[in-house]
Amino acid sequence: MLSGLAHLVVFAVDGGPWDGPVSWRKPVTFGLSFGVTLMAVVWVTSYVRLGARTRVVLLAVFAADCVVEVGGITLQAWRRVPSHLNMETPFDTGVSMMLAVGGGVLVVVLTVFAVASFRHRPDGPAGMALAVRSGFAILLVALASGAAMIARGVVLTRTGHQEGAYHSTAPLKPLHGVSLHAVLVLPLLAWLLSRTSASARTRWRTVAAATGCYAVAVAGAVVWAVLAY
């Protein structure tokens, strides 16, 4: 998160485009997003029934992967070249493949957490179990959309459509962004409600309503992606 904020200052000083494959937007948004996601997952998994050692190992792998992902993206931003889908040189290809493999590791670790949350009811106050399970389920949608962007881009790059590969990710970006942080927002709502005098039934209904709103937003982003393609 500090890296993301620092690069926001760099963008303010250096300027340049905010959109596109080469911009300061990527180290800013990825730094902040990975930081928030890492903190959210560390906190939320405390409600998931896992062995202490298993949880520590998975979180260590996840944290290291977050550092690698943000580091690779930041490196390429300073080199003024695209970080993803860039296979112009052997070095760029290596960075791009490292980011893709890192994305695969993220999918595996977060899927393990998601499955664990559904196998055993998460602990916590009223609505927390629903919030944690829904948050992980929606997060998996974000991971799937991210994987789809990379897969489509790689295919276009390998077939000689490099510029098309950079633009091919645009329709899925809203879906990826909308679904990425439900794993923080919904459990945080359940936790905040537990600090109020509302009844357990009211708190659960509030979390359920928020989950429904999130589901509608994700569905809308899916429709947008389909129409855009």
mmCIF file of N, CA and C in Angstrom, residues 65-197:
data_model
loop_
_atom_site.group_PDB
_atom_site.id
_atom_site.type_symbol
_atom_site.label_atom_id
_atom_site.label_comp_id
_atom_site.label_asym_id
_atom_site.label_seq_id
_atom_site.Cartn_x
_atom_site.Cartn_y
_atom_site.Cartn_z
ATOM 1 N N ASP A 65 3.705 -13.897 -2.674
ATOM 2 C CA ASP A 65 3.207 -13.760 -4.042
ATOM 3 C C ASP A 65 2.727 -12.338 -4.308
ATOM 4 N N CYS A 66 2.083 -11.726 -3.314
ATOM 5 C CA CYS A 66 1.643 -10.333 -3.470
ATOM 6 C C CYS A 66 2.842 -9.414 -3.712
ATOM 7 N N VAL A 67 3.927 -9.656 -2.973
ATOM 8 C CA VAL A 67 5.138 -8.843 -3.132
ATOM 9 C C VAL A 67 5.729 -9.029 -4.532
ATOM 10 N N VAL A 68 5.771 -10.277 -4.990
ATOM 11 C CA VAL A 68 6.311 -10.564 -6.318
ATOM 12 C C VAL A 68 5.469 -9.893 -7.400
ATOM 13 N N GLU A 69 4.143 -9.985 -7.287
ATOM 14 C CA GLU A 69 3.264 -9.391 -8.292
ATOM 15 C C GLU A 69 3.445 -7.876 -8.351
ATOM 16 N N VAL A 70 3.379 -7.224 -7.201
ATOM 17 C CA VAL A 70 3.522 -5.764 -7.173
ATOM 18 C C VAL A 70 4.925 -5.357 -7.606
ATOM 19 N N GLY A 71 5.928 -6.135 -7.196
ATOM 20 C CA GLY A 71 7.304 -5.823 -7.580
ATOM 21 C C GLY A 71 7.519 -5.897 -9.082
ATOM 22 N N GLY A 72 6.981 -6.941 -9.719
ATOM 23 C CA GLY A 72 7.127 -7.076 -11.170
ATOM 24 C C GLY A 72 6.431 -5.962 -11.930
ATOM 25 N N ILE A 73 5.233 -5.625 -11.482
ATOM 26 C CA ILE A 73 4.472 -4.549 -12.128
ATOM 27 C C ILE A 73 5.183 -3.215 -11.967
ATOM 28 N N THR A 74 5.720 -2.965 -10.765
ATOM 29 C CA THR A 74 6.420 -1.708 -10.491
ATOM 30 C C THR A 74 7.710 -1.613 -11.299
ATOM 31 N N LEU A 75 8.449 -2.720 -11.387
ATOM 32 C CA LEU A 75 9.682 -2.751 -12.183
ATOM 33 C C LEU A 75 9.416 -2.346 -13.625
ATOM 34 N N GLN A 76 8.379 -2.923 -14.223
ATOM 35 C CA GLN A 76 8.079 -2.621 -15.617
ATOM 36 C C GLN A 76 7.572 -1.193 -15.796
ATOM 37 N N ALA A 77 6.871 -0.676 -14.794
ATOM 38 C CA ALA A 77 6.409 0.713 -14.879
ATOM 39 C C ALA A 77 7.599 1.671 -14.943
ATOM 40 N N TRP A 78 8.636 1.405 -14.142
ATOM 41 C CA TRP A 78 9.828 2.253 -14.169
ATOM 42 C C TRP A 78 10.637 2.054 -15.445
ATOM 43 N N ARG A 79 10.515 0.897 -16.059
ATOM 44 C CA ARG A 79 11.191 0.659 -17.333
ATOM 45 C C ARG A 79 10.393 1.218 -18.509
ATOM 46 N N ARG A 80 9.178 1.713 -18.200
ATOM 47 C CA ARG A 80 8.274 2.300 -19.199
ATOM 48 C C ARG A 80 7.882 1.287 -20.271
ATOM 49 N N VAL A 81 7.593 0.077 -19.845
ATOM 50 C CA VAL A 81 7.104 -0.961 -20.754
ATOM 51 C C VAL A 81 5.917 -1.651 -20.084
ATOM 52 N N PRO A 82 5.031 -2.277 -20.852
ATOM 53 C CA PRO A 82 3.892 -2.991 -20.257
ATOM 54 C C PRO A 82 4.364 -4.135 -19.372
ATOM 55 N N SER A 83 3.633 -4.388 -18.304
ATOM 56 C CA SER A 83 4.006 -5.473 -17.392
ATOM 57 C C SER A 83 3.355 -6.796 -17.780
ATOM 58 N N HIS A 84 2.102 -6.752 -18.189
ATOM 59 C CA HIS A 84 1.383 -7.971 -18.551
ATOM 60 C C HIS A 84 1.347 -8.122 -20.080
ATOM 61 N N LEU A 85 1.399 -9.355 -20.520
ATOM 62 C CA LEU A 85 1.255 -9.690 -21.946
ATOM 63 C C LEU A 85 2.357 -9.092 -22.810
ATOM 64 N N ASN A 86 3.468 -8.723 -22.193
ATOM 65 C CA ASN A 86 4.569 -8.113 -22.928
ATOM 66 C C ASN A 86 5.636 -9.170 -23.202
ATOM 67 N N MET A 87 5.784 -9.529 -24.469
ATOM 68 C CA MET A 87 6.767 -10.531 -24.853
ATOM 69 C C MET A 87 7.694 -10.000 -25.937
ATOM 70 N N GLU A 88 7.977 -8.710 -25.824
ATOM 71 C CA GLU A 88 8.823 -8.058 -26.821
ATOM 72 C C GLU A 88 10.274 -8.516 -26.725
ATOM 73 N N THR A 89 10.759 -8.775 -25.510
ATOM 74 C CA THR A 89 12.139 -9.217 -25.308
ATOM 75 C C THR A 89 12.116 -10.428 -24.363
ATOM 76 N N PRO A 90 13.216 -11.185 -24.309
ATOM 77 C CA PRO A 90 13.258 -12.317 -23.368
ATOM 78 C C PRO A 90 13.034 -11.890 -21.921
ATOM 79 N N PHE A 91 13.592 -10.731 -21.529
ATOM 80 C CA PHE A 91 13.402 -10.255 -20.158
ATOM 81 C C PHE A 91 11.940 -9.918 -19.889
ATOM 82 N N ASP A 92 11.320 -9.204 -20.824
ATOM 83 C CA ASP A 92 9.907 -8.853 -20.672
ATOM 84 C C ASP A 92 9.029 -10.097 -20.634
ATOM 85 N N THR A 93 9.371 -11.078 -21.456
ATOM 86 C CA THR A 93 8.626 -12.340 -21.455
ATOM 87 C C THR A 93 8.746 -13.032 -20.103
ATOM 88 N N GLY A 94 9.962 -13.007 -19.530
ATOM 89 C CA GLY A 94 10.178 -13.616 -18.226
ATOM 90 C C GLY A 94 9.344 -12.959 -17.144
ATOM 91 N N VAL A 95 9.291 -11.616 -17.165
ATOM 92 C CA VAL A 95 8.482 -10.893 -16.174
ATOM 93 C C VAL A 95 7.009 -11.206 -16.362
ATOM 94 N N SER A 96 6.569 -11.200 -17.625
ATOM 95 C CA SER A 96 5.164 -11.479 -17.920
ATOM 96 C C SER A 96 4.766 -12.875 -17.470
ATOM 97 N N MET A 97 5.634 -13.857 -17.718
ATOM 98 C CA MET A 97 5.339 -15.227 -17.305
ATOM 99 C C MET A 97 5.375 -15.366 -15.781
ATOM 100 N N MET A 98 6.287 -14.635 -15.130
ATOM 101 C CA MET A 98 6.349 -14.653 -13.669
ATOM 102 C C MET A 98 5.048 -14.127 -13.071
ATOM 103 N N LEU A 99 4.520 -13.057 -13.647
ATOM 104 C CA LEU A 99 3.254 -12.495 -13.164
ATOM 105 C C LEU A 99 2.105 -13.462 -13.408
ATOM 106 N N ALA A 100 2.143 -14.153 -14.541
ATOM 107 C CA ALA A 100 1.079 -15.120 -14.844
ATOM 108 C C ALA A 100 1.120 -16.298 -13.875
ATOM 109 N N VAL A 101 2.326 -16.804 -13.610
ATOM 110 C CA VAL A 101 2.471 -17.908 -12.651
ATOM 111 C C VAL A 101 2.045 -17.451 -11.259
ATOM 112 N N GLY A 102 2.441 -16.226 -10.906
ATOM 113 C CA GLY A 102 2.025 -15.679 -9.616
ATOM 114 C C GLY A 102 0.520 -15.584 -9.496
ATOM 115 N N GLY A 103 -0.131 -15.238 -10.593
ATOM 116 C CA GLY A 103 -1.595 -15.210 -10.589
ATOM 117 C C GLY A 103 -2.176 -16.587 -10.355
ATOM 118 N N GLY A 104 -1.536 -17.615 -10.917
ATOM 119 C CA GLY A 104 -1.990 -18.978 -10.693
ATOM 120 C C GLY A 104 -1.855 -19.387 -9.231
ATOM 121 N N VAL A 105 -0.758 -18.955 -8.592
ATOM 122 C CA VAL A 105 -0.563 -19.245 -7.168
ATOM 123 C C VAL A 105 -1.653 -18.577 -6.335
ATOM 124 N N LEU A 106 -1.992 -17.348 -6.682
ATOM 125 C CA LEU A 106 -3.071 -16.650 -5.982
ATOM 126 C C LEU A 106 -4.376 -17.428 -6.075
ATOM 127 N N VAL A 107 -4.667 -17.914 -7.259
ATOM 128 C CA VAL A 107 -5.909 -18.675 -7.465
ATOM 129 C C VAL A 107 -5.929 -19.911 -6.577
ATOM 130 N N VAL A 108 -4.810 -20.641 -6.532
ATOM 131 C CA VAL A 108 -4.753 -21.874 -5.745
ATOM 132 C C VAL A 108 -4.938 -21.591 -4.255
ATOM 133 N N VAL A 109 -4.193 -20.621 -3.723
ATOM 134 C CA VAL A 109 -4.251 -20.328 -2.286
ATOM 135 C C VAL A 109 -5.631 -19.836 -1.878
ATOM 136 N N LEU A 110 -6.184 -18.905 -2.645
ATOM 137 C CA LEU A 110 -7.484 -18.348 -2.285
ATOM 138 C C LEU A 110 -8.603 -19.367 -2.471
ATOM 139 N N THR A 111 -8.440 -20.266 -3.425
ATOM 140 C CA THR A 111 -9.429 -21.339 -3.593
ATOM 141 C C THR A 111 -9.418 -22.266 -2.390
ATOM 142 N N VAL A 112 -8.244 -22.553 -1.855
ATOM 143 C CA VAL A 112 -8.144 -23.389 -0.652
ATOM 144 C C VAL A 112 -8.878 -22.724 0.512
ATOM 145 N N PHE A 113 -8.672 -21.417 0.683
ATOM 146 C CA PHE A 113 -9.378 -20.697 1.745
ATOM 147 C C PHE A 113 -10.889 -20.722 1.518
ATOM 148 N N ALA A 114 -11.297 -20.530 0.271
ATOM 149 C CA ALA A 114 -12.731 -20.524 -0.043
ATOM 150 C C ALA A 114 -13.367 -21.877 0.258
ATOM 151 N N VAL A 115 -12.696 -22.948 -0.168
ATOM 152 C CA VAL A 115 -13.222 -24.296 0.078
ATOM 153 C C VAL A 115 -13.312 -24.564 1.578
ATOM 154 N N ALA A 116 -12.295 -24.142 2.321
ATOM 155 C CA ALA A 116 -12.308 -24.334 3.774
ATOM 156 C C ALA A 116 -13.471 -23.601 4.428
ATOM 157 N N SER A 117 -13.798 -22.411 3.905
ATOM 158 C CA SER A 117 -14.906 -21.645 4.487
ATOM 159 C C SER A 117 -16.255 -22.304 4.237
ATOM 160 N N PHE A 118 -16.355 -23.079 3.158
ATOM 161 C CA PHE A 118 -17.617 -23.759 2.852
ATOM 162 C C PHE A 118 -17.684 -25.151 3.500
ATOM 163 N N ARG A 119 -16.538 -25.744 3.774
ATOM 164 C CA ARG A 119 -16.536 -27.068 4.414
ATOM 165 C C ARG A 119 -16.965 -26.976 5.876
ATOM 166 N N HIS A 120 -16.498 -25.939 6.549
ATOM 167 C CA HIS A 120 -16.841 -25.754 7.961
ATOM 168 C C HIS A 120 -17.349 -24.335 8.158
ATOM 169 N N ARG A 121 -18.461 -24.201 8.835
ATOM 170 C CA ARG A 121 -19.067 -22.895 9.045
ATOM 171 C C ARG A 121 -18.079 -21.955 9.751
ATOM 172 N N PRO A 122 -17.762 -20.800 9.163
ATOM 173 C CA PRO A 122 -16.843 -19.856 9.806
ATOM 174 C C PRO A 122 -17.388 -19.364 11.149
ATOM 175 N N ASP A 123 -16.475 -19.085 12.059
ATOM 176 C CA ASP A 123 -16.855 -18.554 13.360
ATOM 177 C C ASP A 123 -17.200 -17.072 13.233
ATOM 178 N N GLY A 124 -17.629 -16.484 14.359
ATOM 179 C CA GLY A 124 -17.869 -15.055 14.373
ATOM 180 C C GLY A 124 -19.292 -14.678 14.695
ATOM 181 N N PRO A 125 -19.585 -13.376 14.721
ATOM 182 C CA PRO A 125 -20.921 -12.890 15.063
ATOM 183 C C PRO A 125 -21.935 -13.189 13.966
ATOM 184 N N ALA A 126 -23.193 -12.830 14.239
ATOM 185 C CA ALA A 126 -24.279 -13.069 13.279
ATOM 186 C C ALA A 126 -23.960 -12.457 11.922
ATOM 187 N N GLY A 127 -24.124 -13.251 10.888
ATOM 188 C CA GLY A 127 -23.882 -12.778 9.530
ATOM 189 C C GLY A 127 -22.453 -12.959 9.054
ATOM 190 N N MET A 128 -21.505 -13.257 9.972
ATOM 191 C CA MET A 128 -20.103 -13.369 9.560
ATOM 192 C C MET A 128 -19.883 -14.572 8.657
ATOM 193 N N ALA A 129 -20.517 -15.702 8.973
ATOM 194 C CA ALA A 129 -20.344 -16.893 8.134
ATOM 195 C C ALA A 129 -20.802 -16.616 6.704
ATOM 196 N N LEU A 130 -21.958 -15.971 6.563
ATOM 197 C CA LEU A 130 -22.470 -15.618 5.232
ATOM 198 C C LEU A 130 -21.533 -14.640 4.550
ATOM 199 N N ALA A 131 -21.037 -13.654 5.303
ATOM 200 C CA ALA A 131 -20.156 -12.641 4.734
ATOM 201 C C ALA A 131 -18.845 -13.249 4.241
ATOM 202 N N VAL A 132 -18.270 -14.132 5.049
ATOM 203 C CA VAL A 132 -16.990 -14.747 4.671
ATOM 204 C C VAL A 132 -17.159 -15.647 3.451
ATOM 205 N N ARG A 133 -18.185 -16.485 3.475
ATOM 206 C CA ARG A 133 -18.410 -17.382 2.342
ATOM 207 C C ARG A 133 -18.728 -16.614 1.071
ATOM 208 N N SER A 134 -19.591 -15.622 1.172
ATOM 209 C CA SER A 134 -19.950 -14.818 -0.008
ATOM 210 C C SER A 134 -18.750 -14.025 -0.501
ATOM 211 N N GLY A 135 -17.970 -13.478 0.437
ATOM 212 C CA GLY A 135 -16.788 -12.708 0.049
ATOM 213 C C GLY A 135 -15.802 -13.545 -0.736
ATOM 214 N N PHE A 136 -15.553 -14.771 -0.270
ATOM 215 C CA PHE A 136 -14.620 -15.650 -0.994
ATOM 216 C C PHE A 136 -15.204 -16.097 -2.334
ATOM 217 N N ALA A 137 -16.511 -16.366 -2.363
ATOM 218 C CA ALA A 137 -17.135 -16.784 -3.623
ATOM 219 C C ALA A 137 -17.020 -15.683 -4.672
ATOM 220 N N ILE A 138 -17.278 -14.446 -4.260
ATOM 221 C CA ILE A 138 -17.185 -13.323 -5.198
ATOM 222 C C ILE A 138 -15.731 -13.059 -5.571
ATOM 223 N N LEU A 139 -14.819 -13.268 -4.619
ATOM 224 C CA LEU A 139 -13.396 -13.111 -4.926
ATOM 225 C C LEU A 139 -12.953 -14.097 -5.995
ATOM 226 N N LEU A 140 -13.506 -15.304 -5.961
ATOM 227 C CA LEU A 140 -13.171 -16.290 -6.992
ATOM 228 C C LEU A 140 -13.636 -15.827 -8.374
ATOM 229 N N VAL A 141 -14.729 -15.063 -8.415
ATOM 230 C CA VAL A 141 -15.172 -14.479 -9.686
ATOM 231 C C VAL A 141 -14.114 -13.488 -10.190
ATOM 232 N N ALA A 142 -13.572 -12.695 -9.263
ATOM 233 C CA ALA A 142 -12.525 -11.741 -9.636
ATOM 234 C C ALA A 142 -11.300 -12.470 -10.177
ATOM 235 N N LEU A 143 -10.924 -13.572 -9.510
ATOM 236 C CA LEU A 143 -9.766 -14.338 -9.963
ATOM 237 C C LEU A 143 -10.026 -14.973 -11.326
ATOM 238 N N ALA A 144 -11.239 -15.469 -11.530
ATOM 239 C CA ALA A 144 -11.582 -16.084 -12.818
ATOM 240 C C ALA A 144 -11.533 -15.054 -13.940
ATOM 241 N N SER A 145 -12.051 -13.860 -13.674
ATOM 242 C CA SER A 145 -12.018 -12.810 -14.705
ATOM 243 C C SER A 145 -10.590 -12.371 -14.986
ATOM 244 N N GLY A 146 -9.758 -12.313 -13.941
ATOM 245 C CA GLY A 146 -8.352 -11.971 -14.154
ATOM 246 C C GLY A 146 -7.643 -13.024 -14.987
ATOM 247 N N ALA A 147 -7.907 -14.307 -14.681
ATOM 248 C CA ALA A 147 -7.303 -15.391 -15.457
ATOM 249 C C ALA A 147 -7.769 -15.356 -16.902
ATOM 250 N N ALA A 148 -9.053 -15.016 -17.108
ATOM 251 C CA ALA A 148 -9.592 -14.933 -18.467
ATOM 252 C C ALA A 148 -8.914 -13.816 -19.258
ATOM 253 N N MET A 149 -8.663 -12.687 -18.592
ATOM 254 C CA MET A 149 -7.973 -11.579 -19.260
ATOM 255 C C MET A 149 -6.576 -11.990 -19.701
ATOM 256 N N ILE A 150 -5.852 -12.651 -18.794
ATOM 257 C CA ILE A 150 -4.493 -13.079 -19.121
ATOM 258 C C ILE A 150 -4.509 -14.119 -20.248
ATOM 259 N N ALA A 151 -5.406 -15.098 -20.149
ATOM 260 C CA ALA A 151 -5.466 -16.164 -21.155
ATOM 261 C C ALA A 151 -5.779 -15.598 -22.536
ATOM 262 N N ARG A 152 -6.785 -14.714 -22.602
ATOM 263 C CA ARG A 152 -7.155 -14.126 -23.893
ATOM 264 C C ARG A 152 -6.008 -13.280 -24.444
ATOM 265 N N GLY A 153 -5.377 -12.522 -23.560
ATOM 266 C CA GLY A 153 -4.274 -11.676 -23.996
ATOM 267 C C GLY A 153 -3.090 -12.476 -24.506
ATOM 268 N N VAL A 154 -2.776 -13.586 -23.821
ATOM 269 C CA VAL A 154 -1.656 -14.425 -24.243
ATOM 270 C C VAL A 154 -1.928 -15.028 -25.619
ATOM 271 N N VAL A 155 -3.159 -15.483 -25.836
ATOM 272 C CA VAL A 155 -3.510 -16.060 -27.138
ATOM 273 C C VAL A 155 -3.326 -15.030 -28.247
ATOM 274 N N LEU A 156 -3.802 -13.817 -28.006
ATOM 275 C CA LEU A 156 -3.668 -12.761 -29.016
ATOM 276 C C LEU A 156 -2.200 -12.410 -29.248
ATOM 277 N N THR A 157 -1.424 -12.379 -28.157
ATOM 278 C CA THR A 157 0.000 -12.068 -28.292
ATOM 279 C C THR A 157 0.716 -13.144 -29.092
ATOM 280 N N ARG A 158 0.427 -14.394 -28.787
ATOM 281 C CA ARG A 158 1.088 -15.506 -29.473
ATOM 282 C C ARG A 158 0.720 -15.581 -30.951
ATOM 283 N N THR A 159 -0.435 -15.023 -31.319
ATOM 284 C CA THR A 159 -0.866 -15.059 -32.722
ATOM 285 C C THR A 159 -0.530 -13.759 -33.455
ATOM 286 N N GLY A 160 0.313 -12.934 -32.821
ATOM 287 C CA GLY A 160 0.795 -11.729 -33.490
ATOM 288 C C GLY A 160 -0.080 -10.502 -33.359
ATOM 289 N N HIS A 161 -1.009 -10.484 -32.400
ATOM 290 C CA HIS A 161 -1.881 -9.329 -32.209
ATOM 291 C C HIS A 161 -1.553 -8.652 -30.880
ATOM 292 N N GLN A 162 -0.331 -8.133 -30.770
ATOM 293 C CA GLN A 162 0.130 -7.558 -29.519
ATOM 294 C C GLN A 162 -0.730 -6.388 -29.052
ATOM 295 N N GLU A 163 -0.999 -5.447 -29.945
ATOM 296 C CA GLU A 163 -1.807 -4.280 -29.570
ATOM 297 C C GLU A 163 -3.214 -4.697 -29.186
ATOM 298 N N GLY A 164 -3.770 -5.651 -29.923
ATOM 299 C CA GLY A 164 -5.097 -6.152 -29.592
ATOM 300 C C GLY A 164 -5.131 -6.823 -28.232
ATOM 301 N N ALA A 165 -4.023 -7.461 -27.846
ATOM 302 C CA ALA A 165 -3.946 -8.128 -26.542
ATOM 303 C C ALA A 165 -4.080 -7.125 -25.408
ATOM 304 N N TYR A 166 -3.425 -5.956 -25.564
ATOM 305 C CA TYR A 166 -3.499 -4.938 -24.513
ATOM 306 C C TYR A 166 -4.927 -4.409 -24.351
ATOM 307 N N HIS A 167 -5.640 -4.289 -25.462
ATOM 308 C CA HIS A 167 -7.004 -3.734 -25.402
ATOM 309 C C HIS A 167 -8.052 -4.804 -25.091
ATOM 310 N N SER A 168 -7.697 -6.069 -25.206
ATOM 311 C CA SER A 168 -8.681 -7.137 -25.031
ATOM 312 C C SER A 168 -9.159 -7.277 -23.590
ATOM 313 N N THR A 169 -8.391 -6.738 -22.646
ATOM 314 C CA THR A 169 -8.748 -6.898 -21.235
ATOM 315 C C THR A 169 -9.811 -5.905 -20.768
ATOM 316 N N ALA A 170 -10.055 -4.860 -21.550
ATOM 317 C CA ALA A 170 -10.945 -3.781 -21.105
ATOM 318 C C ALA A 170 -12.345 -4.238 -20.685
ATOM 319 N N PRO A 171 -13.033 -5.106 -21.454
ATOM 320 C CA PRO A 171 -14.399 -5.479 -21.063
ATOM 321 C C PRO A 171 -14.496 -6.187 -19.722
ATOM 322 N N LEU A 172 -13.443 -6.888 -19.313
ATOM 323 C CA LEU A 172 -13.492 -7.648 -18.064
ATOM 324 C C LEU A 172 -12.984 -6.863 -16.863
ATOM 325 N N LYS A 173 -12.401 -5.704 -17.085
ATOM 326 C CA LYS A 173 -11.855 -4.937 -15.967
ATOM 327 C C LYS A 173 -12.918 -4.506 -14.957
ATOM 328 N N PRO A 174 -14.120 -4.042 -15.398
ATOM 329 C CA PRO A 174 -15.155 -3.698 -14.406
ATOM 330 C C PRO A 174 -15.546 -4.889 -13.534
ATOM 331 N N LEU A 175 -15.702 -6.058 -14.136
ATOM 332 C CA LEU A 175 -16.047 -7.253 -13.364
ATOM 333 C C LEU A 175 -14.946 -7.586 -12.370
ATOM 334 N N HIS A 176 -13.722 -7.517 -12.809
ATOM 335 C CA HIS A 176 -12.578 -7.803 -11.942
ATOM 336 C C HIS A 176 -12.538 -6.837 -10.763
ATOM 337 N N GLY A 177 -12.742 -5.561 -11.044
ATOM 338 C CA GLY A 177 -12.690 -4.548 -9.997
ATOM 339 C C GLY A 177 -13.842 -4.633 -9.013
ATOM 340 N N VAL A 178 -15.058 -4.857 -9.524
ATOM 341 C CA VAL A 178 -16.244 -4.908 -8.670
ATOM 342 C C VAL A 178 -16.175 -6.079 -7.695
ATOM 343 N N SER A 179 -15.691 -7.218 -8.151
ATOM 344 C CA SER A 179 -15.735 -8.434 -7.342
ATOM 345 C C SER A 179 -14.506 -8.648 -6.465
ATOM 346 N N LEU A 180 -13.510 -7.797 -6.585
ATOM 347 C CA LEU A 180 -12.225 -8.060 -5.937
ATOM 348 C C LEU A 180 -12.262 -7.894 -4.422
ATOM 349 N N HIS A 181 -13.020 -6.926 -3.916
ATOM 350 C CA HIS A 181 -12.915 -6.586 -2.495
ATOM 351 C C HIS A 181 -14.148 -6.920 -1.665
ATOM 352 N N ALA A 182 -15.020 -7.773 -2.187
ATOM 353 C CA ALA A 182 -16.163 -8.232 -1.382
ATOM 354 C C ALA A 182 -15.687 -8.990 -0.155
ATOM 355 N N VAL A 183 -14.529 -9.636 -0.257
ATOM 356 C CA VAL A 183 -13.995 -10.415 0.861
ATOM 357 C C VAL A 183 -13.618 -9.521 2.041
ATOM 358 N N LEU A 184 -13.465 -8.226 1.805
ATOM 359 C CA LEU A 184 -13.241 -7.277 2.892
ATOM 360 C C LEU A 184 -14.531 -6.577 3.284
ATOM 361 N N VAL A 185 -15.280 -6.097 2.291
ATOM 362 C CA VAL A 185 -16.457 -5.263 2.561
ATOM 363 C C VAL A 185 -17.522 -6.016 3.352
ATOM 364 N N LEU A 186 -17.868 -7.218 2.933
ATOM 365 C CA LEU A 186 -18.950 -7.955 3.594
ATOM 366 C C LEU A 186 -18.593 -8.383 5.022
ATOM 367 N N PRO A 187 -17.418 -8.995 5.262
ATOM 368 C CA PRO A 187 -17.061 -9.313 6.648
ATOM 369 C C PRO A 187 -16.918 -8.063 7.523
ATOM 370 N N LEU A 188 -16.410 -6.977 6.945
ATOM 371 C CA LEU A 188 -16.290 -5.736 7.718
ATOM 372 C C LEU A 188 -17.662 -5.229 8.134
ATOM 373 N N LEU A 189 -18.632 -5.345 7.236
ATOM 374 C CA LEU A 189 -19.999 -4.950 7.571
ATOM 375 C C LEU A 189 -20.529 -5.805 8.721
ATOM 376 N N ALA A 190 -20.318 -7.119 8.652
ATOM 377 C CA ALA A 190 -20.785 -8.007 9.721
ATOM 378 C C ALA A 190 -20.118 -7.656 11.049
ATOM 379 N N TRP A 191 -18.841 -7.337 11.002
ATOM 380 C CA TRP A 191 -18.116 -6.975 12.224
ATOM 381 C C TRP A 191 -18.639 -5.661 12.804
ATOM 382 N N LEU A 192 -18.861 -4.668 11.950
ATOM 383 C CA LEU A 192 -19.377 -3.379 12.425
ATOM 384 C C LEU A 192 -20.775 -3.532 13.031
ATOM 385 N N LEU A 193 -21.604 -4.352 12.399
ATOM 386 C CA LEU A 193 -22.959 -4.570 12.917
ATOM 387 C C LEU A 193 -22.926 -5.245 14.282
ATOM 388 N N SER A 194 -21.898 -6.078 14.517
ATOM 389 C CA SER A 194 -21.800 -6.754 15.813
ATOM 390 C C SER A 194 -21.506 -5.763 16.936
ATOM 391 N N ARG A 195 -21.076 -4.547 16.579
ATOM 392 C CA ARG A 195 -20.812 -3.508 17.575
ATOM 393 C C ARG A 195 -22.040 -2.659 17.852
ATOM 394 N N THR A 196 -23.159 -2.972 17.208
ATOM 395 C CA THR A 196 -24.399 -2.229 17.411
ATOM 396 C C THR A 196 -25.334 -3.024 18.323
ATOM 397 N N SER A 197 -26.469 -2.395 18.649
ATOM 398 C CA SER A 197 -27.457 -3.048 19.517
ATOM 399 C C SER A 197 -28.508 -3.827 18.721
#
